[in-house]
XYZ file of N, CA and C in Angstrom:
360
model
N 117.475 77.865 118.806
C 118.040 78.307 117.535
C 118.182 79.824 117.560
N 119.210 80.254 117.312
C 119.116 81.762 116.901
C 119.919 82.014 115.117
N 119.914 83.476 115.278
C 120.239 83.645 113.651
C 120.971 84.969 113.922
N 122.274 84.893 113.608
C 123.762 85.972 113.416
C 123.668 86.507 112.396
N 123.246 87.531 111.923
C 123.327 88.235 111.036
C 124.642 89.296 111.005
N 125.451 89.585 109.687
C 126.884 89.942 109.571
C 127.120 90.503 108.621
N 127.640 91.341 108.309
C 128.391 91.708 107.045
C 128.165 93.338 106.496
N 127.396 93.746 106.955
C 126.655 95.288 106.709
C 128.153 95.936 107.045
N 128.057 97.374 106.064
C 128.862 98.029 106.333
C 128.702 99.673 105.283
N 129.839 100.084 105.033
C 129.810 101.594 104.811
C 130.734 100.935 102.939
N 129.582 101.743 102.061
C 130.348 101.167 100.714
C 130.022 102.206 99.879
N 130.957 102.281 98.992
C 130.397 103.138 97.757
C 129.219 103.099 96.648
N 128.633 103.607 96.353
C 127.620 102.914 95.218
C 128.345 102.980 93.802
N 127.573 101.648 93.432
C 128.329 100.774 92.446
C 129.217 99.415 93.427
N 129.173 99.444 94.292
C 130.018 98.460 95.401
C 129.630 97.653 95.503
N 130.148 96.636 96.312
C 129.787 95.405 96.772
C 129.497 94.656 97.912
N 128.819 93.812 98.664
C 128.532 93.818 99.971
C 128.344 92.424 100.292
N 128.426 91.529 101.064
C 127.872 89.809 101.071
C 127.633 90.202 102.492
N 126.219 90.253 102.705
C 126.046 89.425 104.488
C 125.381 88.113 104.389
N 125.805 88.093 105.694
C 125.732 86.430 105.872
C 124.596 86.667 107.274
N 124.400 85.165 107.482
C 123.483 84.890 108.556
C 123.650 83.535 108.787
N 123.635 83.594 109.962
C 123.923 82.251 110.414
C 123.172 81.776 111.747
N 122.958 80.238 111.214
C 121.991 79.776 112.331
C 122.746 79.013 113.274
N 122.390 79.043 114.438
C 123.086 78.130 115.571
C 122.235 77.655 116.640
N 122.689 76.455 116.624
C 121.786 75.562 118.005
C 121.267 74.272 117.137
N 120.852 73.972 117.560
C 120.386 72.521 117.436
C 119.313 72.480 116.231
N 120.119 72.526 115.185
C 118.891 72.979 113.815
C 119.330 71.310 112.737
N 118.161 70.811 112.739
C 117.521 69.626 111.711
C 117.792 70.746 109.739
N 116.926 71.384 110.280
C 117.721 71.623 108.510
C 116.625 73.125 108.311
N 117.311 74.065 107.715
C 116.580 75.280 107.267
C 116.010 75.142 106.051
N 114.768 75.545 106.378
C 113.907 75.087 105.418
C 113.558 76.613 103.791
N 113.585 77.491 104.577
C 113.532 78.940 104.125
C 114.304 80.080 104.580
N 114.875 80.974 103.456
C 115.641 82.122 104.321
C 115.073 83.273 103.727
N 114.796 84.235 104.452
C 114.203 85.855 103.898
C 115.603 86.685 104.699
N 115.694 87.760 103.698
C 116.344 89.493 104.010
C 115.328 90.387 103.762
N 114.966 90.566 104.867
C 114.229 92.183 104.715
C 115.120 93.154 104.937
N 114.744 94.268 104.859
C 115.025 95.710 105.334
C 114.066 96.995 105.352
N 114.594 97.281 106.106
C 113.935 98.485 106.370
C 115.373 99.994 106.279
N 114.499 100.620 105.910
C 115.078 102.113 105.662
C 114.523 103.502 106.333
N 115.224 103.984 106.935
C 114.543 105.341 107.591
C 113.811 105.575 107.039
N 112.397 105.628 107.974
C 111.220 106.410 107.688
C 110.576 105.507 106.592
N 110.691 103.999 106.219
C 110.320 103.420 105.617
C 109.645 102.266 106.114
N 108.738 101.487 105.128
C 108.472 100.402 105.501
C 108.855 99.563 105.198
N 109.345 98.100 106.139
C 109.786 96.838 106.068
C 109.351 96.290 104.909
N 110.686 95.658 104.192
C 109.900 95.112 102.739
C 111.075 93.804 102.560
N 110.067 92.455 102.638
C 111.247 91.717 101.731
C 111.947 92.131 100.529
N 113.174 91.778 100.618
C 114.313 91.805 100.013
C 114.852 90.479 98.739
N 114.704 89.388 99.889
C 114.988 88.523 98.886
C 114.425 87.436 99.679
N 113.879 85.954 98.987
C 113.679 84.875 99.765
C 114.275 83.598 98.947
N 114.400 82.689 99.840
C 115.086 81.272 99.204
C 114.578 79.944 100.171
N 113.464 79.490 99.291
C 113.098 77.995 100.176
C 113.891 76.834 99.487
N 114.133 75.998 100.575
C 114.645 74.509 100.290
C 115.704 74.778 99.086
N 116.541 75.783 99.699
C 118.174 76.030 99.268
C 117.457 75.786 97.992
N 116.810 76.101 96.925
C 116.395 76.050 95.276
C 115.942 77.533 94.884
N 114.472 77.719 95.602
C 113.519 78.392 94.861
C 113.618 80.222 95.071
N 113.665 81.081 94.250
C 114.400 82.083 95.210
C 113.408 83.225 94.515
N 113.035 84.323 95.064
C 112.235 85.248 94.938
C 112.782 86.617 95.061
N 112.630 87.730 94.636
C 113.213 88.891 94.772
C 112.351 89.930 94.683
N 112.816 91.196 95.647
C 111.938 92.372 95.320
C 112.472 93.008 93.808
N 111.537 93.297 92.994
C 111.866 93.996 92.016
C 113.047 95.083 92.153
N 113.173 95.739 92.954
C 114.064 96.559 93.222
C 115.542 96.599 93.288
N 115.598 94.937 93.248
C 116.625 94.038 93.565
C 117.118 92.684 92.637
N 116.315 92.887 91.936
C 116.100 91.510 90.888
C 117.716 92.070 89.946
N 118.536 91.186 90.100
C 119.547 90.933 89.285
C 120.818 91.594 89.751
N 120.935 92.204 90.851
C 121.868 92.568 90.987
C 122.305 92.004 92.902
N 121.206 90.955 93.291
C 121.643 90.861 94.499
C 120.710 89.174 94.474
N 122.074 88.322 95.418
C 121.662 86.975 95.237
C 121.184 86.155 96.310
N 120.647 85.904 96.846
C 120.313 85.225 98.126
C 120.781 83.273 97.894
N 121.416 82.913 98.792
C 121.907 81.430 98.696
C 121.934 81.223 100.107
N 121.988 80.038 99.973
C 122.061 79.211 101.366
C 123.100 77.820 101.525
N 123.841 77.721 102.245
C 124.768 76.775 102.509
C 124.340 75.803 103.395
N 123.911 74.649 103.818
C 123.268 73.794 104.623
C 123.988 73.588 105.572
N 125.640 72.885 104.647
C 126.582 72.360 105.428
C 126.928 73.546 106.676
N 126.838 74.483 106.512
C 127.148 75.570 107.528
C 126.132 76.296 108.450
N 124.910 75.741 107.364
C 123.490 76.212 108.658
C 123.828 78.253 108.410
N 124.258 78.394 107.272
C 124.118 79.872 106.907
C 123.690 80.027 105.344
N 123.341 81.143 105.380
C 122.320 82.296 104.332
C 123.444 83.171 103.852
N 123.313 83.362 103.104
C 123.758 85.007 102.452
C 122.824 85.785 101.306
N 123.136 86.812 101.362
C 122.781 87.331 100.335
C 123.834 88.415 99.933
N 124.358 88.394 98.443
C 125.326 88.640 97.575
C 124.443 89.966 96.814
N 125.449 91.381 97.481
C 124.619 92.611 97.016
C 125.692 92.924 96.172
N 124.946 92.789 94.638
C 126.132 93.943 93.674
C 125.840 95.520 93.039
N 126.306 96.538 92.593
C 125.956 97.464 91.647
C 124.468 97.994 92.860
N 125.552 98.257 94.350
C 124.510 99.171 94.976
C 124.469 100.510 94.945
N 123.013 101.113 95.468
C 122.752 101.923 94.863
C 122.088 102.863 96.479
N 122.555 103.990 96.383
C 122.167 104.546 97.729
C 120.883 104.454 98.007
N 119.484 104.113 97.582
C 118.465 103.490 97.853
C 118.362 102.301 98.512
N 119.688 101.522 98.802
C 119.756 100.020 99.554
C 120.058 100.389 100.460
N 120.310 101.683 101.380
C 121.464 101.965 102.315
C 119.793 101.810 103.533
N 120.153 100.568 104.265
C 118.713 100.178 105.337
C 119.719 99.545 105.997
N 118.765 99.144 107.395
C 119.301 98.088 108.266
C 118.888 96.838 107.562
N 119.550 96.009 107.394
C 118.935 94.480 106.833
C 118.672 93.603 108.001
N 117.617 92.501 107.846
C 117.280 91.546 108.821
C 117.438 90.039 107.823
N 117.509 89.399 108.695
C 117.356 87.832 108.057
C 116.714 87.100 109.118
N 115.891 86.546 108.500
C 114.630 85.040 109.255
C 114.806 84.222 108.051
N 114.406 83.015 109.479
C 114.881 81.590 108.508
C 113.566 80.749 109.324
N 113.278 80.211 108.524
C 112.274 79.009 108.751
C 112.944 77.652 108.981
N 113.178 77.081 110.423
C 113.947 76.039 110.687
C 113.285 75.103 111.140
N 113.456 73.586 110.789
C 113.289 72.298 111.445
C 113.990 72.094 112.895
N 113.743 72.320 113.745
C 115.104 72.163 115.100
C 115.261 70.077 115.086
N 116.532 70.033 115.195
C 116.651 68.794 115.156
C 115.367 67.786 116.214
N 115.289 66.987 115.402
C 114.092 66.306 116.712
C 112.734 66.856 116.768
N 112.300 67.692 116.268
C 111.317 68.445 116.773
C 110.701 68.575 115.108
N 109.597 68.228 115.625
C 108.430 68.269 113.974
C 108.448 69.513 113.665
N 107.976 70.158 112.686
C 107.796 71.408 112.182
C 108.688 72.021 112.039
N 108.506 73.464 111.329
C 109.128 74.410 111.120
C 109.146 75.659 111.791
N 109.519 76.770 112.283
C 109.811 77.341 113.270
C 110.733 78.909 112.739
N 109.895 80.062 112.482
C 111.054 81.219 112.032
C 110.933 82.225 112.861
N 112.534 82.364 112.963
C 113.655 82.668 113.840
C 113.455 83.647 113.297
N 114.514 84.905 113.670
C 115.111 86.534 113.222
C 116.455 86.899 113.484
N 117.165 86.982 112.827
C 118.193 87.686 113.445
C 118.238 89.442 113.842
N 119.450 89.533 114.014
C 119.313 91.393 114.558
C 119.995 91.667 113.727
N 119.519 92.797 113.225
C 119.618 93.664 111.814
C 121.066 94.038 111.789
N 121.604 93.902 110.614
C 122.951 94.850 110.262
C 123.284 95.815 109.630
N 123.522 96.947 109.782
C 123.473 98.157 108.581
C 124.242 98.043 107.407
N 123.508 98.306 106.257
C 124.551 98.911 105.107
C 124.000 100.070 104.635
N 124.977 100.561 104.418
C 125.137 102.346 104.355
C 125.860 102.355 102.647
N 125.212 102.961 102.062
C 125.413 103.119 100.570
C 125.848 104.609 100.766
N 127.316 105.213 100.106
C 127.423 106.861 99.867
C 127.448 107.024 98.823
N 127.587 107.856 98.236
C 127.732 108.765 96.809
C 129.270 108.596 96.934
């Protein structure tokens, strides 16, 4: 299983942003998805989490203006950034907690980080 992380880029604040993540290989069903990030000279902090495509959690920092969802049928994640703010401007990561088809348990993956860059 691995995990494609996508969508980071260069935006204005007040802007808008959707990355995605996507799982591939032989995956039974994702059970959980997290976005962390990290920011220069900062420490790694979840971002947002979403188990069993329902239950969804947010850093305060982030609560209401950025959405984390998950699509099954596609074996991808997103998270939906609105009304950003040059304080979001980090590399983002996404891990997913996966069932691999056939195989008992659960199992979390990482993808490789994508930048978004917030300007004035």
């Amino acid at each position: 299983v691995q995990l494609q992380a996508s969508g980071g880029g260069l935006v204005q604040a007040g802007g808008s942003l959707r990355l995605s993540c996507a799982a591939t290989g032989s995956i039974g069903k994702i059970n959980s998805m997290e976005w962390y990030r990290q920011a220069p000279g900062k420490q790694c902090e979840l971002v947002a989490r979403i188990i069993s495509g329902r239950t969804t959690n947010y850093a305060d920092s982030v609560k209401g203006r950025f959405t984390i969802s998950t699509d099954n049928s596609k074996n991808t994640g997103y998270l939906q950034m609105n009304s950003l703010k040059l304080e979001d401007t980090a590399v983002y990561y996404c891990a997913s907690n996966v069932s691999p088809e056939g195989v008992p348990g659960g199992y979390t993956y990482w993808g490789q980080g994508t930048l978004v860059t917030v300007s004035s």
